[in-house]
JSON list of C-alpha atoms in Angstrom, two decimals:
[
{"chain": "A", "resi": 1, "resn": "UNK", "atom": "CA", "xyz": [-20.08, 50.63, -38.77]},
{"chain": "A", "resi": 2, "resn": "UNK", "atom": "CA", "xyz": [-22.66, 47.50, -38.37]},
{"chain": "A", "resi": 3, "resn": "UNK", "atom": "CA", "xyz": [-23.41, 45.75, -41.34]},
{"chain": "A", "resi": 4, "resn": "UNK", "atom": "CA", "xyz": [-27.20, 46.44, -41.21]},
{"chain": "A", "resi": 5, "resn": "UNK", "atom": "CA", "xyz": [-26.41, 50.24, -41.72]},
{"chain": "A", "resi": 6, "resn": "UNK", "atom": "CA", "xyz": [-24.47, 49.73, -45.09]},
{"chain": "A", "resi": 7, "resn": "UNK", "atom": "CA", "xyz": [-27.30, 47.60, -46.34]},
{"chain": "A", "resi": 8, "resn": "UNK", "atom": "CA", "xyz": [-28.78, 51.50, -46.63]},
{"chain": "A", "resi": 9, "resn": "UNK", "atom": "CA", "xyz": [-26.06, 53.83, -46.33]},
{"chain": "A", "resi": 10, "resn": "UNK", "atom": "CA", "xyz": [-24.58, 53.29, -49.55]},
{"chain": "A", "resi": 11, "resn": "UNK", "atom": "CA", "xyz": [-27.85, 55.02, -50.82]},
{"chain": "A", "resi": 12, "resn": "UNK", "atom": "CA", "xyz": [-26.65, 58.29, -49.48]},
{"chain": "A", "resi": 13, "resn": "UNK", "atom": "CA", "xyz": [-23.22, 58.13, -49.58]},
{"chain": "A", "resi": 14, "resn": "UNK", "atom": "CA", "xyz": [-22.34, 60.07, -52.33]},
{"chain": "A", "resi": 15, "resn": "UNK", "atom": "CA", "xyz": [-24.68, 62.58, -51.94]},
{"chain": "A", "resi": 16, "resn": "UNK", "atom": "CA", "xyz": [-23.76, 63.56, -48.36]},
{"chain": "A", "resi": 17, "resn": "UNK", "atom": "CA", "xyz": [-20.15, 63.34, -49.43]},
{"chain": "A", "resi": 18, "resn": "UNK", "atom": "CA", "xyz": [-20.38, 66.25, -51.80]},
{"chain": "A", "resi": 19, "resn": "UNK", "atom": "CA", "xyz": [-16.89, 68.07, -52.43]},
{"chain": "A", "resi": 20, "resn": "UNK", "atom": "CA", "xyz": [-19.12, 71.07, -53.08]},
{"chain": "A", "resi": 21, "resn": "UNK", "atom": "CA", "xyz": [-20.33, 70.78, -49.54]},
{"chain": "A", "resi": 22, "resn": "UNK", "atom": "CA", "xyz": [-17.00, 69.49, -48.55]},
{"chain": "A", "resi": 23, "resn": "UNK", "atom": "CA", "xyz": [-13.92, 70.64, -50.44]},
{"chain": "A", "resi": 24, "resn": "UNK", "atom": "CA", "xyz": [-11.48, 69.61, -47.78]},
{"chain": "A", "resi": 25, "resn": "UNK", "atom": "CA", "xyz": [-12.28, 66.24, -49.49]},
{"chain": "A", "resi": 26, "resn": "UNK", "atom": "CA", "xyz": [-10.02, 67.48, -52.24]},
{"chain": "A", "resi": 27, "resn": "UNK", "atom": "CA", "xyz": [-7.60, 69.04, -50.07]},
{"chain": "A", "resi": 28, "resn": "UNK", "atom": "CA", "xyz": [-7.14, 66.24, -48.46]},
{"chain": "A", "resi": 29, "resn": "UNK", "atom": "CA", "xyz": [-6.26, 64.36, -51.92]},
{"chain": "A", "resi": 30, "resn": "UNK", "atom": "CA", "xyz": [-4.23, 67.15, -52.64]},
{"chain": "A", "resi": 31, "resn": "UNK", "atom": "CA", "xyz": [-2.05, 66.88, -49.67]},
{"chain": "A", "resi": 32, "resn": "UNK", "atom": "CA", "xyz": [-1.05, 63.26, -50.01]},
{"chain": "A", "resi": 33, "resn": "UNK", "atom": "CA", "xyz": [-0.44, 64.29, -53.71]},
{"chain": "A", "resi": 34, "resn": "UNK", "atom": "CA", "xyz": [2.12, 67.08, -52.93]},
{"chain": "A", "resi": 35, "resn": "UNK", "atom": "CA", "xyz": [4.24, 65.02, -50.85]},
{"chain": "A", "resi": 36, "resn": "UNK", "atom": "CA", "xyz": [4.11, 61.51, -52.51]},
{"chain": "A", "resi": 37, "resn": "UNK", "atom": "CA", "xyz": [7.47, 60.46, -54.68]},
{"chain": "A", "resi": 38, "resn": "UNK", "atom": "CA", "xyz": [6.97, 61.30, -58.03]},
{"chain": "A", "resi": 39, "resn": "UNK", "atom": "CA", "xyz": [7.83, 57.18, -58.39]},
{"chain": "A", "resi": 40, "resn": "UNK", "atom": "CA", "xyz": [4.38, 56.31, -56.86]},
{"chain": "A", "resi": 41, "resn": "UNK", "atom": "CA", "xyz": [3.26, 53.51, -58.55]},
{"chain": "A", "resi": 42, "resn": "UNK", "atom": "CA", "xyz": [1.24, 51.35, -56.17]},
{"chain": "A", "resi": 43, "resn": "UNK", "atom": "CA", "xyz": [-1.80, 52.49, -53.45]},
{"chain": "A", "resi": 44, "resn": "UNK", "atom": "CA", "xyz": [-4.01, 51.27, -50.90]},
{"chain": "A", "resi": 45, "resn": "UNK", "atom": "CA", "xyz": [-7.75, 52.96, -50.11]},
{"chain": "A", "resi": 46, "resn": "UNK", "atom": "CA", "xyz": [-8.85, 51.54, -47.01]},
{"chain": "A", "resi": 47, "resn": "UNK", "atom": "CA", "xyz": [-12.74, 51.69, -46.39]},
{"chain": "A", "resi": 48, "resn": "UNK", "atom": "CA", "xyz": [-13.06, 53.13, -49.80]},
{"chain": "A", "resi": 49, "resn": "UNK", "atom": "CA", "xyz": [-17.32, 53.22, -49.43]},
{"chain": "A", "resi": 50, "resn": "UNK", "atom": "CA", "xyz": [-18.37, 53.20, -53.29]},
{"chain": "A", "resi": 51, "resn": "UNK", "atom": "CA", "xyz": [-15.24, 54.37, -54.38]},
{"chain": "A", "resi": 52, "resn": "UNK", "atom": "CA", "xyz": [-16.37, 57.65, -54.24]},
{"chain": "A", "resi": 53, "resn": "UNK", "atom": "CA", "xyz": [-13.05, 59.03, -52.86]},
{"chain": "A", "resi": 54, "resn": "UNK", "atom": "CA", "xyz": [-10.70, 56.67, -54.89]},
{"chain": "A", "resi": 55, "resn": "UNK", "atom": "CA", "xyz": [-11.58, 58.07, -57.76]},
{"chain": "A", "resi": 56, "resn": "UNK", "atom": "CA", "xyz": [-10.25, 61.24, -56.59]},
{"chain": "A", "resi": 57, "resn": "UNK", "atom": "CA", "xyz": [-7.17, 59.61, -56.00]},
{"chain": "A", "resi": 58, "resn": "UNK", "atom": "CA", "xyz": [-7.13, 57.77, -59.46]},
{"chain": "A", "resi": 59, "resn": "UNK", "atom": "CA", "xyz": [-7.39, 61.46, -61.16]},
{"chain": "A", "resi": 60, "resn": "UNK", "atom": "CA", "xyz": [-4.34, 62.68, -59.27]},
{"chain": "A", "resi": 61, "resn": "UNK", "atom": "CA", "xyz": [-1.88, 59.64, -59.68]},
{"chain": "A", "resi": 62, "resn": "UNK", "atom": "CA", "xyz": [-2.85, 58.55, -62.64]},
{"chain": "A", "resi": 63, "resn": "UNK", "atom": "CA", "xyz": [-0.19, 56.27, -63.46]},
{"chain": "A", "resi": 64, "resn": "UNK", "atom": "CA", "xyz": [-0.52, 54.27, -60.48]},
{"chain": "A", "resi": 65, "resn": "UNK", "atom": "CA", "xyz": [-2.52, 51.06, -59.16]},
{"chain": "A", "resi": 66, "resn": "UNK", "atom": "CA", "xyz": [-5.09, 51.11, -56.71]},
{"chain": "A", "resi": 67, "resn": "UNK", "atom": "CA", "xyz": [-5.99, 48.45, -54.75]},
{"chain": "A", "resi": 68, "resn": "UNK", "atom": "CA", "xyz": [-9.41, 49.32, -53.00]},
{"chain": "A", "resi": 69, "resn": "UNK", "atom": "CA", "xyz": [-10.44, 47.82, -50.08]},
{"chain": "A", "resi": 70, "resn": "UNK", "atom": "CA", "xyz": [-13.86, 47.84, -48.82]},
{"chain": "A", "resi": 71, "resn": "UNK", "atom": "CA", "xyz": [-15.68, 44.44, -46.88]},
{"chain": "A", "resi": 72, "resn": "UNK", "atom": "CA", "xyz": [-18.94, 45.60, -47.27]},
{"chain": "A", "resi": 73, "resn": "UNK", "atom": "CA", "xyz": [-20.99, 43.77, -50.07]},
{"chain": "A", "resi": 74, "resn": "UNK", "atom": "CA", "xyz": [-23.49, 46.65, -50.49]},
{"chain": "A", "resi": 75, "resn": "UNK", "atom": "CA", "xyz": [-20.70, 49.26, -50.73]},
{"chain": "A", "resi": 76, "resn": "UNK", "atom": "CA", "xyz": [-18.70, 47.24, -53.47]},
{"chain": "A", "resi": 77, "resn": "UNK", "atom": "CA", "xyz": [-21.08, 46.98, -56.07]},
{"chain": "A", "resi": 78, "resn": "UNK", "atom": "CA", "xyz": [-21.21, 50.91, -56.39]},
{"chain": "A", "resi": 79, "resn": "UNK", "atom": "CA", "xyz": [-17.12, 51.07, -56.27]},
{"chain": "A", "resi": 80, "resn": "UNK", "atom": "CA", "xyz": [-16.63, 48.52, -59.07]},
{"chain": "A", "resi": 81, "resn": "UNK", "atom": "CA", "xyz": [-19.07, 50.38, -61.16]},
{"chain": "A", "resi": 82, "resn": "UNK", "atom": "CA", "xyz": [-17.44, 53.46, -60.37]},
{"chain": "A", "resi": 83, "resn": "UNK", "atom": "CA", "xyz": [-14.37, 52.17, -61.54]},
{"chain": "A", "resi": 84, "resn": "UNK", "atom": "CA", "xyz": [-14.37, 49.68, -64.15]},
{"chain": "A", "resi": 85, "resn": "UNK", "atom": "CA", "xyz": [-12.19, 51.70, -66.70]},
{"chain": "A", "resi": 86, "resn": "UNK", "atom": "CA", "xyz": [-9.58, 52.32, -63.58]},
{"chain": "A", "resi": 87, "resn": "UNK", "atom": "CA", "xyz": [-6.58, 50.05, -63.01]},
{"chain": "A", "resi": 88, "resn": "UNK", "atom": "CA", "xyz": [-8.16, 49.29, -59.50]},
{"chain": "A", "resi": 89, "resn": "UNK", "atom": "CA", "xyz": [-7.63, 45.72, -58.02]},
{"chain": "A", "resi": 90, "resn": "UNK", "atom": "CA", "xyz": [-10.79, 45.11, -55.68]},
{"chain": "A", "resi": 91, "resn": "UNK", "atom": "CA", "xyz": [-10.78, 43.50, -52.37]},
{"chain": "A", "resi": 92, "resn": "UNK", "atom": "CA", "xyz": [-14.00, 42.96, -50.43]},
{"chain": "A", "resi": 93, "resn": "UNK", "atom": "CA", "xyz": [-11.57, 41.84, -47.13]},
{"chain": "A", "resi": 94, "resn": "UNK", "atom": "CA", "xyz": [-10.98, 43.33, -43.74]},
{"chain": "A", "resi": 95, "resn": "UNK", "atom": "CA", "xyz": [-7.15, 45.09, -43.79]},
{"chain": "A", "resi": 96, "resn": "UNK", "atom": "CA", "xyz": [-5.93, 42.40, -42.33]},
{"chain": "A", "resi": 97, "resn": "UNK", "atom": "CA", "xyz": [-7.04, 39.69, -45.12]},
{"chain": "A", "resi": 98, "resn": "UNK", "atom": "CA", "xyz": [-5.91, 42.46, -47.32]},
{"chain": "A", "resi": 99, "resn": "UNK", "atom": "CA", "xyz": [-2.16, 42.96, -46.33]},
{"chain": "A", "resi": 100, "resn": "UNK", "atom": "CA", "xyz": [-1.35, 39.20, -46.50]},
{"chain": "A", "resi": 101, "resn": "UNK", "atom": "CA", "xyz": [-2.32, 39.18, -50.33]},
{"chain": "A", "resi": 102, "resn": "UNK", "atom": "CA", "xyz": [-0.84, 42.84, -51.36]},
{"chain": "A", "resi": 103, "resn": "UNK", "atom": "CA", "xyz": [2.60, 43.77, -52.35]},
{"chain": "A", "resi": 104, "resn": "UNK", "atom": "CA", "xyz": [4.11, 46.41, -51.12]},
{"chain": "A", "resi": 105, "resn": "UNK", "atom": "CA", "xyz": [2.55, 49.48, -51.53]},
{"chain": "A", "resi": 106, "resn": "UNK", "atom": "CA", "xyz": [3.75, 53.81, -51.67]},
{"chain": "A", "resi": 107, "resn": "UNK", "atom": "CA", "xyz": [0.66, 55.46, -49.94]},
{"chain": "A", "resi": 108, "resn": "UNK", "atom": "CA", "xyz": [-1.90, 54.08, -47.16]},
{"chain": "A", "resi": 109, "resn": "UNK", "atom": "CA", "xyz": [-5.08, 55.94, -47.21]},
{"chain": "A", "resi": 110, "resn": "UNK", "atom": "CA", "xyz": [-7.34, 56.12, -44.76]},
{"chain": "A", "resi": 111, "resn": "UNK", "atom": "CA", "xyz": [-10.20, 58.20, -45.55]},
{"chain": "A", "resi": 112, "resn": "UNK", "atom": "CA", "xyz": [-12.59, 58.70, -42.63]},
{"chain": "A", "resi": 113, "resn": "UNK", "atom": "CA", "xyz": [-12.12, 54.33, -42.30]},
{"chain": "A", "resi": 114, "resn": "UNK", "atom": "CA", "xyz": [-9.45, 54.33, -39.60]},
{"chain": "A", "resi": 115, "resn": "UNK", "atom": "CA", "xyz": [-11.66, 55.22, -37.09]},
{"chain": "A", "resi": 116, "resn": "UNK", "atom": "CA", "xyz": [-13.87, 52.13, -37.16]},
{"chain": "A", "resi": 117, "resn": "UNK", "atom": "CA", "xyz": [-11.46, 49.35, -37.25]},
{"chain": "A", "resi": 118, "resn": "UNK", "atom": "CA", "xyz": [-11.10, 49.47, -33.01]},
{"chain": "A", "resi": 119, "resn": "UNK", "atom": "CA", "xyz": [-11.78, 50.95, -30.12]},
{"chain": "A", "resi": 120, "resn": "UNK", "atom": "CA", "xyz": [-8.43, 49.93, -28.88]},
{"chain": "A", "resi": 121, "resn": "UNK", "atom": "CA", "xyz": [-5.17, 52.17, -28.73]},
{"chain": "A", "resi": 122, "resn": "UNK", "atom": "CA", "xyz": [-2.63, 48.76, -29.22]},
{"chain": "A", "resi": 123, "resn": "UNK", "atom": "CA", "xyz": [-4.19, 47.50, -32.31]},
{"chain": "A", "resi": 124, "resn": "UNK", "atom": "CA", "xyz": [-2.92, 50.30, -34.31]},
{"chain": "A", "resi": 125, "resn": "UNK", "atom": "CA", "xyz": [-0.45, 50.38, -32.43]},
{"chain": "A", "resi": 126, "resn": "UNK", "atom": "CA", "xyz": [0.21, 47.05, -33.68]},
{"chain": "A", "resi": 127, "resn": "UNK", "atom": "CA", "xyz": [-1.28, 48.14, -37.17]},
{"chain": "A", "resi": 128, "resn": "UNK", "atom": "CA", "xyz": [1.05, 50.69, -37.47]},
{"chain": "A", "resi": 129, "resn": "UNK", "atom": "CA", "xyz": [3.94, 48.08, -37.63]},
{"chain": "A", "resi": 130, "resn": "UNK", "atom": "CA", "xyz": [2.33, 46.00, -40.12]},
{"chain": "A", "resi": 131, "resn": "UNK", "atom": "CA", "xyz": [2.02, 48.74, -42.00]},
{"chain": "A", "resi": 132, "resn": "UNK", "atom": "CA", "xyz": [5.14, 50.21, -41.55]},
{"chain": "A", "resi": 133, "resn": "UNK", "atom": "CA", "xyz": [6.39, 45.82, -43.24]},
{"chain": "A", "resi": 134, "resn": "UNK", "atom": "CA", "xyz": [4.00, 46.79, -46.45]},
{"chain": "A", "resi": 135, "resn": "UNK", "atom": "CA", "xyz": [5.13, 50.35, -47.17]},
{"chain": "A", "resi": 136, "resn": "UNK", "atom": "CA", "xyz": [7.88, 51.55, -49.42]},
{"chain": "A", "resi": 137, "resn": "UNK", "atom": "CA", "xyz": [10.79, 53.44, -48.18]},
{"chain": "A", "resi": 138, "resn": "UNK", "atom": "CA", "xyz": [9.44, 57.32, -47.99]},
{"chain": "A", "resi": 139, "resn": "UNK", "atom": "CA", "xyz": [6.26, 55.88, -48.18]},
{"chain": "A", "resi": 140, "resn": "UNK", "atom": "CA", "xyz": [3.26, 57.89, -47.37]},
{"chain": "A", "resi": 141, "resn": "UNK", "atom": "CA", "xyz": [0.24, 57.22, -44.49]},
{"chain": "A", "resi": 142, "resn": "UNK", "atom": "CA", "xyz": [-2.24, 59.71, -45.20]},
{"chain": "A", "resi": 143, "resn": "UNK", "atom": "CA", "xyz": [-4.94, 59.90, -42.75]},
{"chain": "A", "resi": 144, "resn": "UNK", "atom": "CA", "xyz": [-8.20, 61.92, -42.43]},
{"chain": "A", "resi": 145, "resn": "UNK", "atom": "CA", "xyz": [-10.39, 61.79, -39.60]},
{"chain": "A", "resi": 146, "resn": "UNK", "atom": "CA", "xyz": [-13.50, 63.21, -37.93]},
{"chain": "A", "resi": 147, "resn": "UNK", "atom": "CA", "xyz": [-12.12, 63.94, -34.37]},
{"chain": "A", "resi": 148, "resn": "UNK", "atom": "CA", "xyz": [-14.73, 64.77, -32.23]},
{"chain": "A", "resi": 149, "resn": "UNK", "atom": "CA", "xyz": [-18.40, 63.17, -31.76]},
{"chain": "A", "resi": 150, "resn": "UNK", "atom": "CA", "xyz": [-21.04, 65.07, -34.46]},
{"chain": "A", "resi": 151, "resn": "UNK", "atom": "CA", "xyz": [-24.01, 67.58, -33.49]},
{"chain": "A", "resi": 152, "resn": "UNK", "atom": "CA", "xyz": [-26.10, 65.70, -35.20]},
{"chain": "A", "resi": 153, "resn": "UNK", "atom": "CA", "xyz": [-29.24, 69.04, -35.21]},
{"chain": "A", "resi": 154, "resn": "UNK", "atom": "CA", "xyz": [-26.11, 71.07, -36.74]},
{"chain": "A", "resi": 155, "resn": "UNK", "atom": "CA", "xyz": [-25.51, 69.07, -38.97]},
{"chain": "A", "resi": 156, "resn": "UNK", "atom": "CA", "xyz": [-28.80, 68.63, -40.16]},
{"chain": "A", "resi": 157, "resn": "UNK", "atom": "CA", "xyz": [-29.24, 72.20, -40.58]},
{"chain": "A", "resi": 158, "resn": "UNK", "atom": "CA", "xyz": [-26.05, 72.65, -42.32]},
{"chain": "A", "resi": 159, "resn": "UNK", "atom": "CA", "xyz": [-27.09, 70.11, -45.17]},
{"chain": "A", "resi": 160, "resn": "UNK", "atom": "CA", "xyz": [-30.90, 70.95, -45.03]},
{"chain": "A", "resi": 161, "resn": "UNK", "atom": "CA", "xyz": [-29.58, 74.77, -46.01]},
{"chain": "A", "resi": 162, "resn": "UNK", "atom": "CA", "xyz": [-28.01, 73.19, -48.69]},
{"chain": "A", "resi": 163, "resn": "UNK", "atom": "CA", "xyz": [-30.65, 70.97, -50.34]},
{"chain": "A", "resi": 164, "resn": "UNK", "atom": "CA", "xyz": [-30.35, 72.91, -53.95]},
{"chain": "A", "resi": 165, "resn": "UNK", "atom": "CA", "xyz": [-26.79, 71.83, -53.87]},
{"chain": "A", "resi": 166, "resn": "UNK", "atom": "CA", "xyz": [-27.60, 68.28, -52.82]},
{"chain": "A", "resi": 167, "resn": "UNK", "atom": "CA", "xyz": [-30.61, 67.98, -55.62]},
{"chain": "A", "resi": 168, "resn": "UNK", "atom": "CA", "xyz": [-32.93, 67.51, -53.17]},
{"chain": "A", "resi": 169, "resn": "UNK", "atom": "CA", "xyz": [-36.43, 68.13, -52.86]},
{"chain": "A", "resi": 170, "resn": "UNK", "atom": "CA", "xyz": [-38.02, 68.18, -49.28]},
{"chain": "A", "resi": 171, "resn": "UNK", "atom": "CA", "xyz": [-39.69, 65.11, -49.45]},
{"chain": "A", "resi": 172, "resn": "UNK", "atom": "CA", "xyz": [-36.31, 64.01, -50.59]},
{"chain": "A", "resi": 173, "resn": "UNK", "atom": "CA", "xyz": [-34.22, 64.77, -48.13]},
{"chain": "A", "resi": 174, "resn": "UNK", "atom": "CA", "xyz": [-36.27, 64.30, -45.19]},
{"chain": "A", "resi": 175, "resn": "UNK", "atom": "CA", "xyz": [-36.34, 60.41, -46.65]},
{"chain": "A", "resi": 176, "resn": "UNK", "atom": "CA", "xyz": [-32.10, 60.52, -47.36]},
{"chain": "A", "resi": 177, "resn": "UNK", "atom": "CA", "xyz": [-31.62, 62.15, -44.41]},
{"chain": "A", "resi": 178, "resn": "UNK", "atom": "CA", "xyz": [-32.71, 59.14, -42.02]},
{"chain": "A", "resi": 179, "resn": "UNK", "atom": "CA", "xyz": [-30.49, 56.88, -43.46]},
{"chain": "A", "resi": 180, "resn": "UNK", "atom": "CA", "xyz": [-27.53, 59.34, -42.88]},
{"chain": "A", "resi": 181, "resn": "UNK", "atom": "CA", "xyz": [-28.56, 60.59, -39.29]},
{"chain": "A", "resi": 182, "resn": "UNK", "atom": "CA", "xyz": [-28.81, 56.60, -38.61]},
{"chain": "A", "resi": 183, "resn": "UNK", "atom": "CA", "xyz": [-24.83, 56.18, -39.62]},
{"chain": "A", "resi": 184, "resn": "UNK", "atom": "CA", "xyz": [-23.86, 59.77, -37.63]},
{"chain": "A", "resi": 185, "resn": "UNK", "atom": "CA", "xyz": [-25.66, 57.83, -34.59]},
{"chain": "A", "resi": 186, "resn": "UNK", "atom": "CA", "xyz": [-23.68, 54.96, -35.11]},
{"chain": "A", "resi": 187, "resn": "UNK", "atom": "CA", "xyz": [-20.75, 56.72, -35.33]},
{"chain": "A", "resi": 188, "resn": "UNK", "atom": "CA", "xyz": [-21.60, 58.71, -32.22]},
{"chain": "A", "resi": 189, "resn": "UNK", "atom": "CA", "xyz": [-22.33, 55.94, -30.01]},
{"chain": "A", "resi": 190, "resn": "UNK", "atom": "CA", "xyz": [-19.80, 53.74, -31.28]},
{"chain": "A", "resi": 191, "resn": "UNK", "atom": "CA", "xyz": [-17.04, 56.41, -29.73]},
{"chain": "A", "resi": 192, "resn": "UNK", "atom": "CA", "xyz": [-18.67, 56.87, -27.03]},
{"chain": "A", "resi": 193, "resn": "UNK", "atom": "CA", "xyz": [-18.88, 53.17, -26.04]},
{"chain": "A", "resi": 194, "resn": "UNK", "atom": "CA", "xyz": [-15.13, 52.82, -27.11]},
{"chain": "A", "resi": 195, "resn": "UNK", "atom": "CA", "xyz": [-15.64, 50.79, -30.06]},
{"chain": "A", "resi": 196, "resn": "UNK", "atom": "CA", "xyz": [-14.55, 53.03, -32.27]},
{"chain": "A", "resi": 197, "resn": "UNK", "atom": "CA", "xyz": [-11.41, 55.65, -31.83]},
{"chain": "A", "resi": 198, "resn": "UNK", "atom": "CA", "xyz": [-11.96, 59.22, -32.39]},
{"chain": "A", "resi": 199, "resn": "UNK", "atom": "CA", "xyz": [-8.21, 60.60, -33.81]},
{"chain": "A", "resi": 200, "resn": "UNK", "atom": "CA", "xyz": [-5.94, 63.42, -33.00]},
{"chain": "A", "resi": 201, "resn": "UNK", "atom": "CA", "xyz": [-2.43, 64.66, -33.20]},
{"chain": "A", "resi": 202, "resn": "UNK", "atom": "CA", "xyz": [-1.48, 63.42, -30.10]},
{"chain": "A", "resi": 203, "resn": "UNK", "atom": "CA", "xyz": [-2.90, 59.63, -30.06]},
{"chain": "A", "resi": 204, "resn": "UNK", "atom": "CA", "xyz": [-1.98, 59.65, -33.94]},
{"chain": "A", "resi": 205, "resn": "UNK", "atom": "CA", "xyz": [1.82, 60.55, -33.27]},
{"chain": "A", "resi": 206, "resn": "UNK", "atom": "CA", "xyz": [1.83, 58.09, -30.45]},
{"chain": "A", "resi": 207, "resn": "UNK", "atom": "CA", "xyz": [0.24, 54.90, -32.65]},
{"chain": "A", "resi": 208, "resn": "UNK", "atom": "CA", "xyz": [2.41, 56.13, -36.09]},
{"chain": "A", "resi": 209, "resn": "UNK", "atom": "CA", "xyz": [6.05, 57.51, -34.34]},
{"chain": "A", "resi": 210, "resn": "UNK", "atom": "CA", "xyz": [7.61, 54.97, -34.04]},
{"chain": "A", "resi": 211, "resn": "UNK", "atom": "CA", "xyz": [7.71, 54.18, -37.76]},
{"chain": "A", "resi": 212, "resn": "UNK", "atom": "CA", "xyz": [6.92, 57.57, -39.07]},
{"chain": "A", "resi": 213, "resn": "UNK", "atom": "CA", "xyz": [7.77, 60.72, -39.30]},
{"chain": "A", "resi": 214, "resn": "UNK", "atom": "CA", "xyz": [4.36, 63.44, -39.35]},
{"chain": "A", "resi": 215, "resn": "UNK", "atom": "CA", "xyz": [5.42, 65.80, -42.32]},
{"chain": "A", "resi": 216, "resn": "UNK", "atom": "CA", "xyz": [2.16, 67.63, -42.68]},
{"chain": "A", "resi": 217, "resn": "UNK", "atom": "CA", "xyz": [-1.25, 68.39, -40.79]},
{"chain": "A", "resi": 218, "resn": "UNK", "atom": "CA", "xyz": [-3.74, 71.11, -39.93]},
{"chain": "A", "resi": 219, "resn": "UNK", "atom": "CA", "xyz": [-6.44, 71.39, -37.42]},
{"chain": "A", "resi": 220, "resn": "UNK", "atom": "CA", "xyz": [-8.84, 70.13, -39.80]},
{"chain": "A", "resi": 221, "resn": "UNK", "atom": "CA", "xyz": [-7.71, 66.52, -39.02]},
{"chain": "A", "resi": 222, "resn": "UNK", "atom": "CA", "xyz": [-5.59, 66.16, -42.04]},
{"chain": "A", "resi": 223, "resn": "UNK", "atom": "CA", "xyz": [-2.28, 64.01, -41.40]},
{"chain": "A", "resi": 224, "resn": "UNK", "atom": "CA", "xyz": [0.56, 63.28, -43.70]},
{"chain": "A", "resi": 225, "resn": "UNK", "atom": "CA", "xyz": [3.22, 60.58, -42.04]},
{"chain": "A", "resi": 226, "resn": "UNK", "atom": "CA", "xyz": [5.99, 59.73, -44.30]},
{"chain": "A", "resi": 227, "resn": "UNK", "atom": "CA", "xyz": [8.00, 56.17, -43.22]},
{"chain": "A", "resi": 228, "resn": "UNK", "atom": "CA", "xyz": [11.31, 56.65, -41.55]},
{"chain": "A", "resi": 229, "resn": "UNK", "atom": "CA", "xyz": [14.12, 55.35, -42.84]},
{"chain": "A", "resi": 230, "resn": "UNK", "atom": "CA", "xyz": [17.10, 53.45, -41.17]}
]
């Protein structure tokens, strides 16, 4: 996403994440819960906005360190608030930056994040390796993606139909809702002009195969790839 978006998107993050609007949210923390080791002591949140998410994550494994990553210096502030009384380590770093300094780690996350770090099929190829170096043996990838471009009037109507939920006036939301329709455009255009990679099983399974096994997914874009061994 470009940096001038998430000098405003943070605004709206949390609202037009709502796991009453969007319990797959929780599914999706579910998932990775069922099948990580019961051993899971250390995990990474990629892209982890304000944190938002993470603290989902921090509820179900609560005996475990987080290390959050998230470069953008308008999203952090919000995260670190979020989750002061966590045992979060923060890092406001690219992935890259971020694996050179980590240890190794149970469970990847990559919560609607993957999709913006290229537009390019070998770099996760590539990233995929590097991860495979940082992750434990039965370590977990969990991955959940938005696999197709947005209808941007559809979703408009979904949320404006759901204003009571959001705590929105009109006035309100017509005012949030320009800063979100601004990052769906980005997101839109940024797939469409290949810098950005929209996900699904198939160009997943051919980036993560070769180190990992898939051991759970749905058609909601939901994937679960547990390390190989040997």
């Amino acid at each position: 996403m470009k940096p001038e978006l998430y000098s405003r998107y943070h605004e709206v993050y949390d609202r037009f994440s709502s796991v009453k609007l969007f319990p797959i949210f929780i599914t999706f923390c579910q998932k990775v819960h069922q099948n990580a080791s019961r051993n899971t002591t250390a995990i990474t949140d990629v892209g982890a906005g304000t944190g938002l998410f993470t603290s989902l994550l921090a509820g179900q494994f609560s005996g475990a360190k987080i290390s959050l990553i998230e470069p953008s210096e308008y999203m952090m502030p919000y995260a670190r608030a979020r989750l002061s009384e966590s045992k979060i380590d923060f890092y406001e770093s690219s992935l890259e930056q971020t694996l050179m300094q980590i240890q190794t780690q149970d469970i990847f996350i990559f919560q609607r994040s993957l999709y913006a770090l290229s537009g390019d099929i070998g770099y996760y190829k590539r990233l995929a390796n590097q991860l495979s170096e940082k992750i434990s043996e039965n370590g977990l990838v969990g991955i959940f993606e938005i696999g197709q471009l947005y209808d941007i009037p559809i979703t408009r109507e979904y949320f404006q139909s759901n204003r009571k939920v959001l705590r929105l006036s009109e006035n309100e939301f017509e005012k949030q809702w320009l800063i979100f329709e601004q990052a769906l455009k980005d997101f839109n255009h940024g797939a469409e002009s290949g810098d950005y990679m929209l996900f699904n099983k198939d160009n997943l399974n051919e980036i993560f195969s070769h180190k990992f096994s898939l051991i759970d997914g749905d058609n909601r874009n939901i994937f679960i790839y547990r390390k190989k061994t040997g």
